[in-house]
PDB file of C-alpha atoms and ligand atoms in Angstrom:
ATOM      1  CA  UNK A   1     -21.196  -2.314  15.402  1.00 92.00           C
ATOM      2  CA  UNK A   2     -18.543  -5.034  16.088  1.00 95.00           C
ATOM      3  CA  UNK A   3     -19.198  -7.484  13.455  1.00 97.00           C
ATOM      4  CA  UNK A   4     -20.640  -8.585  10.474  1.00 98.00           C
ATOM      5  CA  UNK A   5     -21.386 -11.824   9.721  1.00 98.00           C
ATOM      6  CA  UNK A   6     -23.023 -13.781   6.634  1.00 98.00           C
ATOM      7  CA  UNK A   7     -23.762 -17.635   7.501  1.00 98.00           C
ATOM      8  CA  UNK A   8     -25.130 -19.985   4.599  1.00 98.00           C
ATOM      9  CA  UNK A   9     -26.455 -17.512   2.203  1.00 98.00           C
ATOM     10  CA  UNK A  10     -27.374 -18.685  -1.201  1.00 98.00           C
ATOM     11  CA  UNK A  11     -29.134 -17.061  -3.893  1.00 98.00           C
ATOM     12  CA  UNK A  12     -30.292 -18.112  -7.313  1.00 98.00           C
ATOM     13  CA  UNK A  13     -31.939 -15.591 -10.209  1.00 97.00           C
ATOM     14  CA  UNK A  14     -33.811 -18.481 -11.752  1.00 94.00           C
ATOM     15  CA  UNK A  15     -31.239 -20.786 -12.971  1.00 90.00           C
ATOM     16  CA  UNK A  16     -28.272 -22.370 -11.124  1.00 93.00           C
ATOM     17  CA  UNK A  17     -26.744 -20.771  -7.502  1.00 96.00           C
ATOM     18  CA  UNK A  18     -25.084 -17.541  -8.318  1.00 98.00           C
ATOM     19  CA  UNK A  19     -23.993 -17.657  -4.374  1.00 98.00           C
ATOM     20  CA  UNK A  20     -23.965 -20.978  -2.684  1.00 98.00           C
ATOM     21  CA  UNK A  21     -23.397 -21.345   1.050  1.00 98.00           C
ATOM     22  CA  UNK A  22     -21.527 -18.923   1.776  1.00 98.00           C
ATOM     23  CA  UNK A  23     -20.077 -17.839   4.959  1.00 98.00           C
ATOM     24  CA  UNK A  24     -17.919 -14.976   5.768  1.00 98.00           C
ATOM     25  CA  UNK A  25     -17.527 -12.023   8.462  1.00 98.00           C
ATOM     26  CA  UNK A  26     -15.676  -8.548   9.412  1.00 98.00           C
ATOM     27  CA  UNK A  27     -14.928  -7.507  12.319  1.00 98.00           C
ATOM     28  CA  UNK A  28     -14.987  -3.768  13.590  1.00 98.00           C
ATOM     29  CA  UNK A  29     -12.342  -1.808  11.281  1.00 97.00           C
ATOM     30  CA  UNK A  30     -11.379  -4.462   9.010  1.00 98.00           C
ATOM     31  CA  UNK A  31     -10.894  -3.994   5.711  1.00 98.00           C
ATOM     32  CA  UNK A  32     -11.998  -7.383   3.867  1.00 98.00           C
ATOM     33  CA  UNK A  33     -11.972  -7.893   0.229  1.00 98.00           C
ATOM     34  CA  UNK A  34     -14.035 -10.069  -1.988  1.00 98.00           C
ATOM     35  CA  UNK A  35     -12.128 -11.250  -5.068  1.00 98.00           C
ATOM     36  CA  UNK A  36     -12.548 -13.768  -7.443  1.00 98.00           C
ATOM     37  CA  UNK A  37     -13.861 -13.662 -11.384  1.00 97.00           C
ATOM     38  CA  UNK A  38     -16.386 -12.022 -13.350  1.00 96.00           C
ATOM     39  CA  UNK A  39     -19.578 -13.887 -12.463  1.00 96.00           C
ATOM     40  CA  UNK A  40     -18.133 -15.784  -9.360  1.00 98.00           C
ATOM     41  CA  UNK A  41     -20.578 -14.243  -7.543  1.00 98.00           C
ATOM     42  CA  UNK A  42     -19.379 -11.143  -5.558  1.00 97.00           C
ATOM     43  CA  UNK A  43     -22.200  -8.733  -6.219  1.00 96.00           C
ATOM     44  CA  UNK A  44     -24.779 -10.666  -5.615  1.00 97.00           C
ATOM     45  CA  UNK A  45     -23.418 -11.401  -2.009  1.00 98.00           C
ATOM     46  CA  UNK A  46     -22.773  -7.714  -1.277  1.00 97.00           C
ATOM     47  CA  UNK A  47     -26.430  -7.340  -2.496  1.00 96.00           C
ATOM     48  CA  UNK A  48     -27.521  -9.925   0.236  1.00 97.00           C
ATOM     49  CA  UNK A  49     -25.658  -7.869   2.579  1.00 98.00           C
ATOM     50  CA  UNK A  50     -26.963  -4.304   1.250  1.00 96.00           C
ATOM     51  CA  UNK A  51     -30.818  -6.353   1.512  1.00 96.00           C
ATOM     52  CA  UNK A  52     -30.738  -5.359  -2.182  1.00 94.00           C
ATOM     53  CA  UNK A  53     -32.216  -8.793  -2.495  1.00 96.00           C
ATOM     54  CA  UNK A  54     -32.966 -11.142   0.188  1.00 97.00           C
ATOM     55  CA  UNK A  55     -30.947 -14.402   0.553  1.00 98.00           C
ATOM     56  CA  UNK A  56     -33.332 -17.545  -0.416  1.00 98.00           C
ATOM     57  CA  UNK A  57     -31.173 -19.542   2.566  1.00 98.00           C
ATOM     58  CA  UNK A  58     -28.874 -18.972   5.431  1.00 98.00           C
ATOM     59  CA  UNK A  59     -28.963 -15.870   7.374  1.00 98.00           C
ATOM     60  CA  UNK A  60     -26.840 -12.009   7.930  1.00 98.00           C
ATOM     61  CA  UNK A  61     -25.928 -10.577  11.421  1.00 98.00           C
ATOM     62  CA  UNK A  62     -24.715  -7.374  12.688  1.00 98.00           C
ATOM     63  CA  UNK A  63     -23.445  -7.892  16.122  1.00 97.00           C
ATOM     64  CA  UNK A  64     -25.615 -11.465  16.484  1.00 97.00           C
ATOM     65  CA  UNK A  65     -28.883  -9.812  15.295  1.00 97.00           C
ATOM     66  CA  UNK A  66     -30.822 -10.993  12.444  1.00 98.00           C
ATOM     67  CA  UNK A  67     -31.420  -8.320   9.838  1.00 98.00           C
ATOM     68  CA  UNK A  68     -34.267 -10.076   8.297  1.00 97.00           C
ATOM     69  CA  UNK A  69     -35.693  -9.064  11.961  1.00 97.00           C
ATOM     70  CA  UNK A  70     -34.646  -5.488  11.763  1.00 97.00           C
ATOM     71  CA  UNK A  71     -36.078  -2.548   9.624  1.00 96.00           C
ATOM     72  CA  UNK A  72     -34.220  -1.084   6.018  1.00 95.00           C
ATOM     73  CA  UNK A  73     -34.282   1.903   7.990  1.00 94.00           C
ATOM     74  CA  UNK A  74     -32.833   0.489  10.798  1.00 96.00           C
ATOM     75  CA  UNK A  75     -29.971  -1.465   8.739  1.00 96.00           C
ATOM     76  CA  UNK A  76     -29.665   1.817   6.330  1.00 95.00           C
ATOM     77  CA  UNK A  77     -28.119   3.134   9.383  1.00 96.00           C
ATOM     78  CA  UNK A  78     -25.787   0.530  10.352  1.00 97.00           C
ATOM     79  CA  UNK A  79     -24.901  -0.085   6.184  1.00 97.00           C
ATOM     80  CA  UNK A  80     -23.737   2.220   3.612  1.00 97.00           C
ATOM     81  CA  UNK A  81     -23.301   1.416   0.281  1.00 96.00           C
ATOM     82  CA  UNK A  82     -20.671   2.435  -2.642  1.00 94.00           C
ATOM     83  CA  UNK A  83     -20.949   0.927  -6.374  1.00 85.00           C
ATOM     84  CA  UNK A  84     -20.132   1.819  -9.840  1.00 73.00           C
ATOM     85  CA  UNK A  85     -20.418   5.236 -11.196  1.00 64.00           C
ATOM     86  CA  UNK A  86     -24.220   5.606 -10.894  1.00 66.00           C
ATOM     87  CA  UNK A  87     -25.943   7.222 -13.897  1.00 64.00           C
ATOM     88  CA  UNK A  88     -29.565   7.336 -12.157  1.00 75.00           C
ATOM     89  CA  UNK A  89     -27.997  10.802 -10.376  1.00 73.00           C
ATOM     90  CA  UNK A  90     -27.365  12.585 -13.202  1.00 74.00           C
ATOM     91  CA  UNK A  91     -29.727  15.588 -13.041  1.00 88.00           C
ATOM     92  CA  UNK A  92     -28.320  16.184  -8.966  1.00 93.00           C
ATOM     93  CA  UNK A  93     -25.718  18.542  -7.510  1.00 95.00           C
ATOM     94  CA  UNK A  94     -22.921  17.070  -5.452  1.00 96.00           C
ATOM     95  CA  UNK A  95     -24.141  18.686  -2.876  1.00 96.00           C
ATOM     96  CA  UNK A  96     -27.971  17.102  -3.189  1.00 95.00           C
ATOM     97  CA  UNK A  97     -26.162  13.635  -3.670  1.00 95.00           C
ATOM     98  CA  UNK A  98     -23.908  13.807  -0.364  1.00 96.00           C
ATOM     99  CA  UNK A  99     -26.924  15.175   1.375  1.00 95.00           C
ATOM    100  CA  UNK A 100     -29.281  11.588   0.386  1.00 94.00           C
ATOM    101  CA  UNK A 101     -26.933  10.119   2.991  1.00 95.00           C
ATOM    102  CA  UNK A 102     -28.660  11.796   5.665  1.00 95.00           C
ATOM    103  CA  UNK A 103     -32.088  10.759   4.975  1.00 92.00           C
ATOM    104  CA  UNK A 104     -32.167   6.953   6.957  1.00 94.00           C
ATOM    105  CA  UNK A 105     -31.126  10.098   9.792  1.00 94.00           C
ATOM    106  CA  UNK A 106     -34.472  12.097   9.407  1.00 88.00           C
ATOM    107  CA  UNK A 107     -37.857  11.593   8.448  1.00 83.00           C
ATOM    108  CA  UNK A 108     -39.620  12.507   4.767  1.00 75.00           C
ATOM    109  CA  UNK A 109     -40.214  15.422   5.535  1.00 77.00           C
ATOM    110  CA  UNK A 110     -37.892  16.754   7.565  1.00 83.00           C
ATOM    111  CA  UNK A 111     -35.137  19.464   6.116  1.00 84.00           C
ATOM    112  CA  UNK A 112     -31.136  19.368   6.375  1.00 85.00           C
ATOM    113  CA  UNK A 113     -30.607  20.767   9.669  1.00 90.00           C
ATOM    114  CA  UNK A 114     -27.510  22.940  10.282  1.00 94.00           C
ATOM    115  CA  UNK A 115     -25.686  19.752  11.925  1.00 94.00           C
ATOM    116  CA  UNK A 116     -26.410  17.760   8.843  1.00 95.00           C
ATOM    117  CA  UNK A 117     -24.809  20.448   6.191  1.00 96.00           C
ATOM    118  CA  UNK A 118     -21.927  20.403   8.798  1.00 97.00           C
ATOM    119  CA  UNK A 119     -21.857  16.570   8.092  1.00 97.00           C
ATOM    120  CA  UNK A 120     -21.811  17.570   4.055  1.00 97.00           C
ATOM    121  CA  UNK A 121     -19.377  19.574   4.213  1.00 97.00           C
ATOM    122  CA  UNK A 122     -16.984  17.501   6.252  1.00 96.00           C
ATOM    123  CA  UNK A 123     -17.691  14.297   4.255  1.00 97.00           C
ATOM    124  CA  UNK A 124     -16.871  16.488   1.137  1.00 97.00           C
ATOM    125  CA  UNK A 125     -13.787  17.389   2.427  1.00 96.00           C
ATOM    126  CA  UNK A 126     -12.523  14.190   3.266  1.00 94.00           C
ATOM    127  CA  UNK A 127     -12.712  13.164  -0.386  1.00 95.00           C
ATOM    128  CA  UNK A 128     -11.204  17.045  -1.449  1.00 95.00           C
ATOM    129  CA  UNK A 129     -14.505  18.081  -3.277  1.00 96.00           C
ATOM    130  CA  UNK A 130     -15.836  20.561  -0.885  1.00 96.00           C
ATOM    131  CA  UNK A 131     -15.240  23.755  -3.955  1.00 97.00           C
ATOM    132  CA  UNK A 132     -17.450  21.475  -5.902  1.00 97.00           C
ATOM    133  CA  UNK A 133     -20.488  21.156  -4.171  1.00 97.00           C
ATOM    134  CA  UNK A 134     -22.562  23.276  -6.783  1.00 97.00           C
ATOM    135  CA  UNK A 135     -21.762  21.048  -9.918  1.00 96.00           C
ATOM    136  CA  UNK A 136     -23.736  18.562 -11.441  1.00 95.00           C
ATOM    137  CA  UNK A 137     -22.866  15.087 -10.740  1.00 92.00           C
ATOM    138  CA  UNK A 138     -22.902  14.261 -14.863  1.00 90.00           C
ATOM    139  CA  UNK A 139     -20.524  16.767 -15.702  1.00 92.00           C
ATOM    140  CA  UNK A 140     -18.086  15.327 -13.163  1.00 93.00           C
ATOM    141  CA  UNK A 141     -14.653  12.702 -14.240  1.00 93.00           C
ATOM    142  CA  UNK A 142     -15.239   9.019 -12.970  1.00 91.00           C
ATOM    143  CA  UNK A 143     -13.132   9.930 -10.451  1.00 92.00           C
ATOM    144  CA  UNK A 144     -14.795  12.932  -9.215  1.00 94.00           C
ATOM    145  CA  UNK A 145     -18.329  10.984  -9.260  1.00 93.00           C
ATOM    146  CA  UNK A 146     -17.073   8.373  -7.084  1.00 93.00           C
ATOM    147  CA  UNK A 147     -15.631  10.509  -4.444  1.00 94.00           C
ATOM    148  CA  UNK A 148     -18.973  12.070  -4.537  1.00 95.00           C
ATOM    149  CA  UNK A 149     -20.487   8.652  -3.597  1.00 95.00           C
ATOM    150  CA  UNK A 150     -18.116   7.877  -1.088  1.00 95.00           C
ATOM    151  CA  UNK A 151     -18.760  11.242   0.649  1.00 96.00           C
ATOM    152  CA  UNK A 152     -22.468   9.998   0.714  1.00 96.00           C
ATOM    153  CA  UNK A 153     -21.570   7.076   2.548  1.00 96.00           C
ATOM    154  CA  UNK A 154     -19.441   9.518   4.699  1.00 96.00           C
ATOM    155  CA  UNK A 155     -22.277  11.187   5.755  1.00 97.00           C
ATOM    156  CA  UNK A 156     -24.630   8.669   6.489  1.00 97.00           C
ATOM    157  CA  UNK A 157     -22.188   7.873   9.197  1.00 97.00           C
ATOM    158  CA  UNK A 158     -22.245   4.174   9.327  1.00 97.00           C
ATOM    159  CA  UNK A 159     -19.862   1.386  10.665  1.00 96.00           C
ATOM    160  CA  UNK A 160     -20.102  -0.418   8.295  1.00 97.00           C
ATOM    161  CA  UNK A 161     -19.331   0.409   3.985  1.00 98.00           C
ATOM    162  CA  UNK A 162     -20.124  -2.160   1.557  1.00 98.00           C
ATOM    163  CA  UNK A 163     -18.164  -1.235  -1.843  1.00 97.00           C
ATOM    164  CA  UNK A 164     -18.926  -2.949  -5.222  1.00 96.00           C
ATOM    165  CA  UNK A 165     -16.177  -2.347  -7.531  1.00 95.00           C
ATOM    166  CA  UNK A 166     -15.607   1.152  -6.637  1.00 92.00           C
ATOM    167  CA  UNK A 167     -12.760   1.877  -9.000  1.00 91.00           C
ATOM    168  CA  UNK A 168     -13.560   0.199 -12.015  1.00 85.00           C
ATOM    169  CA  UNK A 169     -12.523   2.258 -14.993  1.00 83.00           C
ATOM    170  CA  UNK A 170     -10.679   4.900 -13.190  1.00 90.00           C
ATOM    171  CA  UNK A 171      -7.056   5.483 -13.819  1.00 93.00           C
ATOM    172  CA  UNK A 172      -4.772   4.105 -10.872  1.00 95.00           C
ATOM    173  CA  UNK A 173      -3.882   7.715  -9.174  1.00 95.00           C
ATOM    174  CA  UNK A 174      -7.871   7.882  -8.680  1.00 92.00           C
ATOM    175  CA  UNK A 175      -8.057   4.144  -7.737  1.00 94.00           C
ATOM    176  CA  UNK A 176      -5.077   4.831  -4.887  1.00 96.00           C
ATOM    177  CA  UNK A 177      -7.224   7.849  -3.634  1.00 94.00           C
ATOM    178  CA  UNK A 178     -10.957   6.304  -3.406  1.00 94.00           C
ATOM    179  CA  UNK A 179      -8.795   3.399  -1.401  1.00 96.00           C
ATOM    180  CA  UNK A 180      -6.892   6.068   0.927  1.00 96.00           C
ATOM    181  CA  UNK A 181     -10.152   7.442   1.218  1.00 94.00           C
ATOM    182  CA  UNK A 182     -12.085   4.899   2.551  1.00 96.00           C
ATOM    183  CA  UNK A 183      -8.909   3.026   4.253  1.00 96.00           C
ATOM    184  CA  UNK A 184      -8.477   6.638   6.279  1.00 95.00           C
ATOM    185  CA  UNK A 185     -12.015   6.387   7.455  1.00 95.00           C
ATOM    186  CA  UNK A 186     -11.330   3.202   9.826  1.00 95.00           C
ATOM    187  CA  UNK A 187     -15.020   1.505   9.633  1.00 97.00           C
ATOM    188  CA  UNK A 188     -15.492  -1.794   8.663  1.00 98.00           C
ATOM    189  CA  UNK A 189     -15.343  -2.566   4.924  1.00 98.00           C
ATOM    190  CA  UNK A 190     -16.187  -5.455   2.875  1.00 98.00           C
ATOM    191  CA  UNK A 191     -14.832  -4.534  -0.755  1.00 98.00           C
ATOM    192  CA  UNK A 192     -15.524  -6.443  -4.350  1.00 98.00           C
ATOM    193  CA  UNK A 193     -12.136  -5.148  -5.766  1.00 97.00           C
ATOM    194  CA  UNK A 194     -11.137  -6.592  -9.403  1.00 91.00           C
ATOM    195  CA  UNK A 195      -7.582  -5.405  -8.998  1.00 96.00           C
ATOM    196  CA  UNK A 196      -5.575  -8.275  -7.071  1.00 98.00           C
ATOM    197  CA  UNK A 197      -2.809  -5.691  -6.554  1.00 97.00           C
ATOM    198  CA  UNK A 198      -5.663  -2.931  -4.684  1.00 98.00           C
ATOM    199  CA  UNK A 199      -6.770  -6.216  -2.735  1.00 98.00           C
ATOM    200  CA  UNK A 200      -3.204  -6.271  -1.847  1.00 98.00           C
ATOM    201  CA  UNK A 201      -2.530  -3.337  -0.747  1.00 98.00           C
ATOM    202  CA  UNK A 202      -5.548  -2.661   0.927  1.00 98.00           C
ATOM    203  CA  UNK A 203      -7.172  -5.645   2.534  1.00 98.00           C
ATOM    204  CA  UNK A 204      -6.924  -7.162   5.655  1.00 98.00           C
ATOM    205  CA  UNK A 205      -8.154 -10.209   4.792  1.00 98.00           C
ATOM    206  CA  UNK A 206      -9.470 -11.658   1.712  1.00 98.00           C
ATOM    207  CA  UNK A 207     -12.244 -14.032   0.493  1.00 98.00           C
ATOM    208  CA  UNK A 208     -12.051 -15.655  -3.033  1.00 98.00           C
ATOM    209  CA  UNK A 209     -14.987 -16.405  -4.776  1.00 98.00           C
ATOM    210  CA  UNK A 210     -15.104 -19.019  -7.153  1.00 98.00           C
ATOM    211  CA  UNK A 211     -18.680 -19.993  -9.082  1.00 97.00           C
ATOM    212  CA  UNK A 212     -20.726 -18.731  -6.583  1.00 98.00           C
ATOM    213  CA  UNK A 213     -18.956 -20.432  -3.470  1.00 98.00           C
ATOM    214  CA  UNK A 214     -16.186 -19.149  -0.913  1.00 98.00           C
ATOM    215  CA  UNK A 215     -12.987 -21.120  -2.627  1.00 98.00           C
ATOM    216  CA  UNK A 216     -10.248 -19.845   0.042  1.00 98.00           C
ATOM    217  CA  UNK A 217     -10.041 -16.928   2.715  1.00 98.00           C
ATOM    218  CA  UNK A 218      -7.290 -15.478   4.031  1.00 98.00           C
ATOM    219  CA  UNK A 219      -4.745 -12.467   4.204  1.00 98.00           C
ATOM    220  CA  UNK A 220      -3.408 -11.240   1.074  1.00 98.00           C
ATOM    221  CA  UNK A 221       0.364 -13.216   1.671  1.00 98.00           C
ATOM    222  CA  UNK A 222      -1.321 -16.243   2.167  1.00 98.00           C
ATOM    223  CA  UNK A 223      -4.093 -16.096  -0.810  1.00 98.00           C
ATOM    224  CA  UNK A 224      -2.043 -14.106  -3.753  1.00 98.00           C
ATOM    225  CA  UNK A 225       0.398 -17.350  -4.758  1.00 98.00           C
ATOM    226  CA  UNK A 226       0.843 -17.914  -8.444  1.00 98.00           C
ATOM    227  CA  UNK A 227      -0.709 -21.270  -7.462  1.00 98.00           C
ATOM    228  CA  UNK A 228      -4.167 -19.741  -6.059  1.00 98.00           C
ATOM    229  CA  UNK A 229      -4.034 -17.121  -9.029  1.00 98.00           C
ATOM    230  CA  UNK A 230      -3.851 -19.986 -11.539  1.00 97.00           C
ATOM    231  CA  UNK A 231      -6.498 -22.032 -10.150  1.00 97.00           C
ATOM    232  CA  UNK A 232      -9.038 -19.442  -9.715  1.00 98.00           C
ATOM    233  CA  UNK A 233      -8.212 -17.494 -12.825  1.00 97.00           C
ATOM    234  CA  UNK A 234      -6.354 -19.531 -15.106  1.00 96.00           C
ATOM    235  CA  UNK A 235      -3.669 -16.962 -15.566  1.00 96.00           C
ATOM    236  CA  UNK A 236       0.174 -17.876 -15.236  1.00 97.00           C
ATOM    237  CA  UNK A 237       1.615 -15.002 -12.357  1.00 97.00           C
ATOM    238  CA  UNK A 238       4.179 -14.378 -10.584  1.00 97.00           C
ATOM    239  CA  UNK A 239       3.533 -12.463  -6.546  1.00 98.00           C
ATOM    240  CA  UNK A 240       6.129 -11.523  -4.710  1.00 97.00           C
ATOM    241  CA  UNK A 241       5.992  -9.860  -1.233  1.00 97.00           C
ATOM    242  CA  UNK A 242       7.157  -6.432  -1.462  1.00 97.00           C
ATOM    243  CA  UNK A 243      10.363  -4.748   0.735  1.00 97.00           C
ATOM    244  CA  UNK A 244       8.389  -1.958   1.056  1.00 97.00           C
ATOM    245  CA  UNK A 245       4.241  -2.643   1.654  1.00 96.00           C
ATOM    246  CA  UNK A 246       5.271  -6.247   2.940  1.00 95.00           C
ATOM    247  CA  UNK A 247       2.309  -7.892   0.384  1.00 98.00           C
ATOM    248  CA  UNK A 248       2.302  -9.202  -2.309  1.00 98.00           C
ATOM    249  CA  UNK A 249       2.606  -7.827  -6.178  1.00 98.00           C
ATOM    250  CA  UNK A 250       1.359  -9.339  -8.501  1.00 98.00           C
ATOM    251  CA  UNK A 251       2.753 -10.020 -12.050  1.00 98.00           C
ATOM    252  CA  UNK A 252       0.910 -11.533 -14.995  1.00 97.00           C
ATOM    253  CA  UNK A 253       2.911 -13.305 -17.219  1.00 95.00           C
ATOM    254  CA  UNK A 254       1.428 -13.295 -20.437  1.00 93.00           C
ATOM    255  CA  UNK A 255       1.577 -15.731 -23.278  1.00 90.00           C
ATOM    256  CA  UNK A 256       4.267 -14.189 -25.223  1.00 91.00           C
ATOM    257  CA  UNK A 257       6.612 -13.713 -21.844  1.00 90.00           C
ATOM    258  CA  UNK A 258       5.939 -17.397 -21.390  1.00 87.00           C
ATOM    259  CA  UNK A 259       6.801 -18.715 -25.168  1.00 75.00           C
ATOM    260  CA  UNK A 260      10.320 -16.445 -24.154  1.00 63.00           C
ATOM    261  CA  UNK A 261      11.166 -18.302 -21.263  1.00 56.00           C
ATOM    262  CA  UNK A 262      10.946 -21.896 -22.798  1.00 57.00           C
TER     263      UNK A 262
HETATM  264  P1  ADP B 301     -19.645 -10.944  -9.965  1.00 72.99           P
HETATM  265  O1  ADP B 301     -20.067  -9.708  -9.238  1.00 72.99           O
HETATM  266  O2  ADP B 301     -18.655 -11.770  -9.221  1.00 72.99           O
HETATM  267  O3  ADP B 301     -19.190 -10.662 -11.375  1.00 72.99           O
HETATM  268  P2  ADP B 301     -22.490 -11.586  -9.975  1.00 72.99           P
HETATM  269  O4  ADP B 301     -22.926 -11.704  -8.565  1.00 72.99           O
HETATM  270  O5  ADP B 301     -22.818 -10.324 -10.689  1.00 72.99           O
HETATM  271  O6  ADP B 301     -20.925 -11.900 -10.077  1.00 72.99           O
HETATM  272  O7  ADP B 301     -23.112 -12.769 -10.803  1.00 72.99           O
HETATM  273  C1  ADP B 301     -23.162 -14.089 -10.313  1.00 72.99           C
HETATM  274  C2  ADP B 301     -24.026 -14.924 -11.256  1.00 72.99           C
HETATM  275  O8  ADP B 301     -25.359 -14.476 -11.225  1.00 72.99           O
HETATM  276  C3  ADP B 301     -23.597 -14.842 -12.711  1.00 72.99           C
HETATM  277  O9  ADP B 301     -23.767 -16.109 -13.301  1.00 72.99           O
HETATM  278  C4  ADP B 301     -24.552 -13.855 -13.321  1.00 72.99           C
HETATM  279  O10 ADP B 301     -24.764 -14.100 -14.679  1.00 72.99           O
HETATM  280  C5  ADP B 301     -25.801 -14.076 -12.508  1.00 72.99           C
HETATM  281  N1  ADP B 301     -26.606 -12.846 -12.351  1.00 72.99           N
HETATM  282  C6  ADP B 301     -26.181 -11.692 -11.799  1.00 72.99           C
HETATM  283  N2  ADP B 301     -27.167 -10.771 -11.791  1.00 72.99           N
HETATM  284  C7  ADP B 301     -28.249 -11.364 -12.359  1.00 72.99           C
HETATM  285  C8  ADP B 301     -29.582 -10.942 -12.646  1.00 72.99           C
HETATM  286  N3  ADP B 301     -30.015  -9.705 -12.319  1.00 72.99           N
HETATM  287  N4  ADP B 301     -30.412 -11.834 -13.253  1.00 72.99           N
HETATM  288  C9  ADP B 301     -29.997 -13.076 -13.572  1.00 72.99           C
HETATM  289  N5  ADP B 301     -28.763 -13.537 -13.323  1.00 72.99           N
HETATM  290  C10 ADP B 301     -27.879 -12.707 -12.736  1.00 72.99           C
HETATM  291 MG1   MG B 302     -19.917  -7.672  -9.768  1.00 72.99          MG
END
């Protein structure tokens, strides 16, 4: 697949537009993040694009085509999907998890074939969890359950990987993996990443989100300015390109810094 493109979506729950009009795309092997604050809207556009929900206006295409027109089977192929930490696996082996991203491959019925344990296997080493196969997804870290998920989207062998927050709550050596990860895997990603300084490092291109609308889009140099951080978050920062990744890091400045300057 080439490209991904949203055009017009909306979406309201009952009350008010928790996405309004937006637009956005990817093309093939970009890594594009979604930022912007809690309730701005992110999630329920990557749930558009997942066809968790369907848009109530405008319209998502994979290479030009309509997915409204296509089957979930058909887009389950094209679309893999990474969240939070998800607690409805609990009772399943690593191994049984990794091998659910085969299944838009084969029919109900059908049994892992040879060539899709190969497929396990090497989407389990990619995220360095191939000893672990046998253990239970519950008794796993945060970390470890999330490069369990990612090697499920591994192995459902997709262009494209929508990610929701993937490294919420995990401590930053874990957060820098799950991004090498997926950044090593060279599909097209669009990413809701809290962390302006992950967005940094890892996107090519962001969109901000801002009460349900696109506010600004652009790469990271261009969006991360003290004067974009303040508007959209209300937080006093400081971003300064780095010698050494060449984009910008990020400083809050809290209140008490601030009284210290006056
Ligand atoms: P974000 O992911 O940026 O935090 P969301 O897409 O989750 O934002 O939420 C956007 C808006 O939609 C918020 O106002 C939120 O309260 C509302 N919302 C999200 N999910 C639901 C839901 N299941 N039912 C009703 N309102 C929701
Ligand atoms: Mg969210």
């Amino acid at each position: 697949m080439k490209r991904v493109e949203a055009r017009g979506l909306c979406y309201s729950y009952g009350r008010g537009q928790a996405v309004e009009d937006v637009s956005l795309y990817a093309e093939r092997g970009e890594f594009v993040g979604i930022i912007g604050p809690n309730g701005s809207g992110k999630s329920t556009l990557l749930k558009c694009l997942y066809r968790a929900i369907k848009p109530q206006k405008g319209e998502i295409l994979f290479d030009g085509e309509d997915i409204s027109k296509m089957s979930y089977r058909e887009t389950a192929l094209k679309t893999a999907v990474v969240g939070q930490e998800n607690d409805v696996l609990f009772e399943f082996s690593v191994h049984d998890i990794v091998a659910m991203g085969r299944s838009p491959h084969k029919r109900f019925f059908d049994r892992d074939t040879a060539e899709d344990e190969r497929i396990i296997e090497h989407a389990l080493e990619h995220v360095g969890m191939a000893d672990e196969a046998h253990r239970r997804y519950s008794c796993l870290s945060g970390g470890e359950k999330q490069r369990v998920l990612i090697a499920r989207a591994i192995a459902q062998e997709t262009d494209f990987l929508i990610l929701d927050e993937p490294t919420n709550h995990l401590d930053v050596s874990c957060q820098l993996d799950i991004f090498d990860f997926i950044k090593r895997l060279n599909l097209t990603v669009i990413a809701a990443i809290h962390d302006l300084n992950m967005a940094s490092l890892y996107c090519d291109r962001l969109y901000v989100m801002k009460a349900g609308r696109v506010f600004r889009e652009g790469t990271p140099a261009e969006l991360l300015t003290p004067a974009l951080i303040r508007e959209v978050y209300g937080v006093t920062a400081e971003a300064e390109l780095h010698p050494a990744t060449q984009r910008p890091a990020v400083t809050y400045l809290p209140e008490w810094a601030l009284d210290k300057n006056k």
